Short mmCIF file of the C-alpha atoms (twelve columns), coordinates in Angstrom:
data_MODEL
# 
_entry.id   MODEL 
# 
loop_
_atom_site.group_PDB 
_atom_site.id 
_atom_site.type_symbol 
_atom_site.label_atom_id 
_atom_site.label_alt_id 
_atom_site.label_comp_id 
_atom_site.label_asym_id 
_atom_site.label_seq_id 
_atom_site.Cartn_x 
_atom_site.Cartn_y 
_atom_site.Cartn_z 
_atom_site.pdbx_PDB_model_num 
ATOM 1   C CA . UNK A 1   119.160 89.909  107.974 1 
ATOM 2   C CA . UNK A 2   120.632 93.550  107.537 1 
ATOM 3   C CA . UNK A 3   119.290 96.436  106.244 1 
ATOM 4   C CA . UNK A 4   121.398 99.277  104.635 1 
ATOM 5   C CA . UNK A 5   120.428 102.241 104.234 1 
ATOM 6   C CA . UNK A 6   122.171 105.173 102.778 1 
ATOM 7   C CA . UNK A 7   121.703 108.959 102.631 1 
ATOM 8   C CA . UNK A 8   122.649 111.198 99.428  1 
ATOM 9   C CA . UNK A 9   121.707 114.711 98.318  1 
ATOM 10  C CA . UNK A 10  121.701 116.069 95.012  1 
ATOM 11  C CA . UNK A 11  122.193 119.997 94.460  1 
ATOM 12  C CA . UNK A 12  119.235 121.623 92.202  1 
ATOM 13  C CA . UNK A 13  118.778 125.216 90.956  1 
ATOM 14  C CA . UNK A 14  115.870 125.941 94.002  1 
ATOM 15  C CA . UNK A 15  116.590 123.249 96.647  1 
ATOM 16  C CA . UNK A 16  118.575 119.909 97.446  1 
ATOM 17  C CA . UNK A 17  117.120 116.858 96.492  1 
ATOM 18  C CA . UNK A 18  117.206 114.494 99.340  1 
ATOM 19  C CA . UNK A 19  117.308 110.980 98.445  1 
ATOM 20  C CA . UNK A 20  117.588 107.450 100.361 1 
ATOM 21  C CA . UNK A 21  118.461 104.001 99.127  1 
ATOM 22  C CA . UNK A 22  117.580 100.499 101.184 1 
ATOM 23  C CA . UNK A 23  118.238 97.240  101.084 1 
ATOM 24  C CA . UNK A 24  118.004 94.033  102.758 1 
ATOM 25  C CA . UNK A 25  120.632 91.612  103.312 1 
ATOM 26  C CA . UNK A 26  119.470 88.082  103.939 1 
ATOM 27  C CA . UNK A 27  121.602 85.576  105.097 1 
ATOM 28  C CA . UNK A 28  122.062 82.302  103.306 1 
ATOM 29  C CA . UNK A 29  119.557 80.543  105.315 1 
ATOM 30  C CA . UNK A 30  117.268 83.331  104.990 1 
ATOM 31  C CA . UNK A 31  117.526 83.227  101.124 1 
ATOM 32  C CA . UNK A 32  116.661 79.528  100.708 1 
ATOM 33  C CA . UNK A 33  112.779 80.320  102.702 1 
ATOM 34  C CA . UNK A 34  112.556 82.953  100.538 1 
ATOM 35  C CA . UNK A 35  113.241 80.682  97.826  1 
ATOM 36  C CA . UNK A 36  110.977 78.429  98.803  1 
ATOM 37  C CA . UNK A 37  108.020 80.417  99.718  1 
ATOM 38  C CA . UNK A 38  108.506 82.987  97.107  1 
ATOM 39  C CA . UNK A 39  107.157 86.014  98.667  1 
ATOM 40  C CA . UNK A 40  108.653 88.487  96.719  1 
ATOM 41  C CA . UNK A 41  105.491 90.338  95.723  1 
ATOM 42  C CA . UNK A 42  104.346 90.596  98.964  1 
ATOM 43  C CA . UNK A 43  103.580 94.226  100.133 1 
ATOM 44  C CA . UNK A 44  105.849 95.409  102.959 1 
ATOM 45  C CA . UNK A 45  104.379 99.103  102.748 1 
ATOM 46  C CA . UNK A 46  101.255 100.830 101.539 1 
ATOM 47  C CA . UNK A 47  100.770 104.136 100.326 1 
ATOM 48  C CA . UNK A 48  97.494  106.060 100.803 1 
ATOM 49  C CA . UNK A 49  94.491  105.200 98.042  1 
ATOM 50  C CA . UNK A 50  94.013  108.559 97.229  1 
ATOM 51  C CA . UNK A 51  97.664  109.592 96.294  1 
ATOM 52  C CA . UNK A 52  98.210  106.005 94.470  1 
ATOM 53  C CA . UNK A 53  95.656  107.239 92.398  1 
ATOM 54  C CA . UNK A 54  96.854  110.694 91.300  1 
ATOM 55  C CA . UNK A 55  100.248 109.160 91.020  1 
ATOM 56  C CA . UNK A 56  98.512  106.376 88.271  1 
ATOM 57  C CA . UNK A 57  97.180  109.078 86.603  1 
ATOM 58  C CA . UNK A 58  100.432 111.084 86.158  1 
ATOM 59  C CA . UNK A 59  101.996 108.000 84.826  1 
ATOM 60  C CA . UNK A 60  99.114  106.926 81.816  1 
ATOM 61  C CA . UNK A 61  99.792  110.676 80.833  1 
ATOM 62  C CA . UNK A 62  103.734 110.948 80.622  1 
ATOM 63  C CA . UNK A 63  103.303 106.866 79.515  1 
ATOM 64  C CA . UNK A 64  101.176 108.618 76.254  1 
ATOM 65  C CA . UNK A 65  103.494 111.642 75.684  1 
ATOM 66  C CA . UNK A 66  106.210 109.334 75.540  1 
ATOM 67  C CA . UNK A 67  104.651 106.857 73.551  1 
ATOM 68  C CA . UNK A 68  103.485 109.552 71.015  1 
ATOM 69  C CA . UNK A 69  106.806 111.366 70.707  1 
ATOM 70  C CA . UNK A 70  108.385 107.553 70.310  1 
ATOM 71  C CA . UNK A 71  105.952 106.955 67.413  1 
ATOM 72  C CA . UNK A 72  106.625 110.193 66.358  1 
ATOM 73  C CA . UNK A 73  110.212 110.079 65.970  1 
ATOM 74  C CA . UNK A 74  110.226 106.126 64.277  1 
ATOM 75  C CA . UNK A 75  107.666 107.990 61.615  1 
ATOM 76  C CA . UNK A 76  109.999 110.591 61.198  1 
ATOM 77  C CA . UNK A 77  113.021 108.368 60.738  1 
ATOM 78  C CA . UNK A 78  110.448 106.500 58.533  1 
ATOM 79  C CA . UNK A 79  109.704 108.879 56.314  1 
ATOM 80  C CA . UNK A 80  113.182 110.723 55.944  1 
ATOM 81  C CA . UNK A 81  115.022 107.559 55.186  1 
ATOM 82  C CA . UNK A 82  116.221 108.928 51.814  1 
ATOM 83  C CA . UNK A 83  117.827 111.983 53.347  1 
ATOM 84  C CA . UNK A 84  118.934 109.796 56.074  1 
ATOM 85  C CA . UNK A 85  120.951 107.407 53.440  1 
ATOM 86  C CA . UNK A 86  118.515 104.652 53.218  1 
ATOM 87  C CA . UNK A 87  119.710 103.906 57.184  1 
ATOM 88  C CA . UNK A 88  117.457 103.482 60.045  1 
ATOM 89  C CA . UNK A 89  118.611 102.683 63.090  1 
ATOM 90  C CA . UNK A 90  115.211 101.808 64.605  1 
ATOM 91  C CA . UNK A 91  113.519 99.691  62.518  1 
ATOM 92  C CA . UNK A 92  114.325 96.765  59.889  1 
ATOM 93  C CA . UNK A 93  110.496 96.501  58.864  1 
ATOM 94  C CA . UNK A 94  110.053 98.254  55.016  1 
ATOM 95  C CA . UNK A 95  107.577 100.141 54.834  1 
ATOM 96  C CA . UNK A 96  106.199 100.945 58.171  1 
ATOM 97  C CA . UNK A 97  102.877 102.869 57.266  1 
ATOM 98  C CA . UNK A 98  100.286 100.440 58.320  1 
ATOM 99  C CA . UNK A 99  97.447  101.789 60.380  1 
ATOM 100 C CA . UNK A 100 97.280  98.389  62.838  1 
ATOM 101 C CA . UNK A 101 101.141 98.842  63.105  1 
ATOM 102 C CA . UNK A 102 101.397 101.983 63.952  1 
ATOM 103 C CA . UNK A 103 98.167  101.637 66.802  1 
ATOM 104 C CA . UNK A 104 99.737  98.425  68.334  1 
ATOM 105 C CA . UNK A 105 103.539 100.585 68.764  1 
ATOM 106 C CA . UNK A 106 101.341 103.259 70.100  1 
ATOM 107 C CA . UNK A 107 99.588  100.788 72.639  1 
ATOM 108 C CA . UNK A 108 103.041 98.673  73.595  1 
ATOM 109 C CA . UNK A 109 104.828 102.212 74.264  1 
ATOM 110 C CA . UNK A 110 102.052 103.344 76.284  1 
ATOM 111 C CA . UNK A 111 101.866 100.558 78.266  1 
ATOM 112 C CA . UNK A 112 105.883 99.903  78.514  1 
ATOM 113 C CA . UNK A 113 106.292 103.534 79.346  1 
ATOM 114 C CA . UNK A 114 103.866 103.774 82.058  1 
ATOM 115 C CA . UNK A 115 104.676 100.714 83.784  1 
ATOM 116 C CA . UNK A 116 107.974 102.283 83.759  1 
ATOM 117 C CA . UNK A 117 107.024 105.810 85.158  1 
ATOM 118 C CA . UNK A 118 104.419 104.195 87.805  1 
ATOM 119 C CA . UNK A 119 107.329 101.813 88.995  1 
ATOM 120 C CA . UNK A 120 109.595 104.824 89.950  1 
ATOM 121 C CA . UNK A 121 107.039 106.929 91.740  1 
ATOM 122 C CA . UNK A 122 105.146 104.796 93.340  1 
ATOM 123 C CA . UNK A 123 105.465 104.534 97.267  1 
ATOM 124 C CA . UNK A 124 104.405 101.609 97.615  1 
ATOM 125 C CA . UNK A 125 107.243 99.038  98.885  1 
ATOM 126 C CA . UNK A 126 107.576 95.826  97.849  1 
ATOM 127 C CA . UNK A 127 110.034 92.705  99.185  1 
ATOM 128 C CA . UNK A 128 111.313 92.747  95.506  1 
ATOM 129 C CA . UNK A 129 111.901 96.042  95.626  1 
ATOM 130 C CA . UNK A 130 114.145 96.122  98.943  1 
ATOM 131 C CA . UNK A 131 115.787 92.815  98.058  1 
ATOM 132 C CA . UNK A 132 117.359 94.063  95.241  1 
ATOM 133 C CA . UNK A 133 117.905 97.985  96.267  1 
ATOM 134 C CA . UNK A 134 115.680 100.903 96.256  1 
ATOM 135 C CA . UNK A 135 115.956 104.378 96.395  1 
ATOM 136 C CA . UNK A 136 113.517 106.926 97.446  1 
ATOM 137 C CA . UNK A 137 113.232 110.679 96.187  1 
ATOM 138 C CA . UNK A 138 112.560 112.975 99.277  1 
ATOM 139 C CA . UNK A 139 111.525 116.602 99.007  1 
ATOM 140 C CA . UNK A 140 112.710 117.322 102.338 1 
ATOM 141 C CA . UNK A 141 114.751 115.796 104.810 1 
ATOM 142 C CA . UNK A 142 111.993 115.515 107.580 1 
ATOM 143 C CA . UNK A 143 110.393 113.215 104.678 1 
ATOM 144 C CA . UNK A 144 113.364 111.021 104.420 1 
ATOM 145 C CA . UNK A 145 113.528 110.495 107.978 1 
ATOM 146 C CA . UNK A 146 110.277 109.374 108.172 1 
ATOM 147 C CA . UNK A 147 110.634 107.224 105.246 1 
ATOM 148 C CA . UNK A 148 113.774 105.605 107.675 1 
ATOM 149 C CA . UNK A 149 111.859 105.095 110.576 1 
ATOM 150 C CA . UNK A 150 109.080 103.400 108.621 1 
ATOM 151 C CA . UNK A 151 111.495 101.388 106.527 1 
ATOM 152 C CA . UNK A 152 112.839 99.966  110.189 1 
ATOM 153 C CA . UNK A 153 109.734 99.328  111.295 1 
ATOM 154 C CA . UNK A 154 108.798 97.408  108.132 1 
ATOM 155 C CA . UNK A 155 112.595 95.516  108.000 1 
ATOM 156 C CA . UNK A 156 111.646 94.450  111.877 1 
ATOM 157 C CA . UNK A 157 107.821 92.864  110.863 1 
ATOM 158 C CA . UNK A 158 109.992 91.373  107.885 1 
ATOM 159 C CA . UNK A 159 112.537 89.485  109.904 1 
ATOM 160 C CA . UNK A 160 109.580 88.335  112.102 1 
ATOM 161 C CA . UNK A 161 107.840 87.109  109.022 1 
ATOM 162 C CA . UNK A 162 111.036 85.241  108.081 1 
ATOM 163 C CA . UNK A 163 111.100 83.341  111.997 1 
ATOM 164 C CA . UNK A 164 107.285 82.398  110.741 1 
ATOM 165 C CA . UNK A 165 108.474 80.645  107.670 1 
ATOM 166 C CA . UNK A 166 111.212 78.995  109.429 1 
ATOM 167 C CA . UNK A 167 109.038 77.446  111.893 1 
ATOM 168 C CA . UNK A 168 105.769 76.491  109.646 1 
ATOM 169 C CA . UNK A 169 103.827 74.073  109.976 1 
ATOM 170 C CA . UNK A 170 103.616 73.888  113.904 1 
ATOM 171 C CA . UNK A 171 100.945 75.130  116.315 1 
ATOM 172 C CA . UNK A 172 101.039 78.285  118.557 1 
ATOM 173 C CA . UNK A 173 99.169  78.380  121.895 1 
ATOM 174 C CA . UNK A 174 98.443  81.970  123.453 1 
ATOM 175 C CA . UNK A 175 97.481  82.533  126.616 1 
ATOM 176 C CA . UNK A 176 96.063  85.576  127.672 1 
ATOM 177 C CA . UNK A 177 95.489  86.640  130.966 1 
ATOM 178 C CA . UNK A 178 93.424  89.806  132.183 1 
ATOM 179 C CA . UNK A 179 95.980  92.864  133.019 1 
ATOM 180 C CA . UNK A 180 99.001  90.452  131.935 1 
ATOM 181 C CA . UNK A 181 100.775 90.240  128.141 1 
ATOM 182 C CA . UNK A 182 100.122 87.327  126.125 1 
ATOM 183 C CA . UNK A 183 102.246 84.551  126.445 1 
ATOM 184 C CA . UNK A 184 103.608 82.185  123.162 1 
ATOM 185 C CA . UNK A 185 104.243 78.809  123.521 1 
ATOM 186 C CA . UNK A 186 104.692 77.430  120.068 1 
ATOM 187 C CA . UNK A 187 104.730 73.390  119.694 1 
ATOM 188 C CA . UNK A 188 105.416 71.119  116.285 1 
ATOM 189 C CA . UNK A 189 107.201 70.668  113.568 1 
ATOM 190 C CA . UNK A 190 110.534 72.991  113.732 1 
ATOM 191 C CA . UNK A 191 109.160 75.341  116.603 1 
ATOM 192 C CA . UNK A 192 111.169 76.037  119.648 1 
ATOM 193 C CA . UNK A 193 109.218 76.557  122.996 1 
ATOM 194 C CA . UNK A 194 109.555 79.963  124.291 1 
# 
């Protein structure tokens, strides 16, 4: 397994915005467990409850503003189709005026656009996530170090996680002695003594 990771910076009017993208690269043997153990919604990184929170709130309220201003502009469209030459390039359904109809594009917006929002601000990290790519907005470049050194740490617990699902199935036997480290010694089914 690899992980990439790349810095960029983006220019703004005030101050750069500092920005880094990961990924992990699995080998093919890597990519069959993960196959078979499907573990891509397993949580590699947590972010704090409270900011989770304010962040979940911040998406339900750009999730209805956009929702509102999409139902908005299909009513307009809707009701200026004369003037528009009888096109509109939204909708095939004549005439859209129903109450229900117009409550359940409301409801699907809202819900499509938050899950949208929350899903690029969240901090949470998910395998999915870094399997495919992920970048991460960073006010300040102390910030995006520390996002680096924690996405090490987790790609390190995540290649251990991979040696558990290579050797499953077998039996580990610790022993721990006072004022000494533990010691492994893994027997069974695909395990290798250490």
């Amino acid at each position: 397994m690899e992980l990439f990771l790349q810095r960029s910076q983006k220019e703004r009017v005030r101050r750069p915005r500092f920005e880094l993208w990961a990924k992990f690269d699995l080998s093919p043997d890597e990519k069959l467990l993960m196959n078979k153990y499907q573990p891509h919604s397993a949580l590699l990184s947590e972010d704090e409850p409270e900011s989770r929170a304010r962040k979940w709130r911040r998406s339900v309220i750009t999730g209805a503003i956009l929702s509102s201003v999409m139902c908005l502009v299909i009513a307009y469209l809707d009701v200026y189709r004369p003037a528009l030459g009888g096109l509109n390039p939204f909708l095939n359904i004549q005439p859209i005026g129903s109450i229900p109809m117009w409550i359940g594009m409301l409801f699907i917006g809202w819900y499509v656009f938050t899950s949208w929002v929350f899903t690029h601000i969240r901090e949470d990290i998910i395998v999915a996530d870094i399997l495919r790519g992920r970048s991460f907005r960073c006010k300040s470049i102390v910030i995006l170090l520390e996002k680096e050194d924690l996405l090490k740490k987790r790609a390190h617990e995540f290649r251990q996680f991979l040696e558990a699902m290579k050797t499953w199935g077998g039996m580990d036997i610790i022993t721990i002695k006072p004022g000494e480290e533990a010691t492994v010694k893994s027997i069974g089914d695909g395990y290798v003594i250490t």
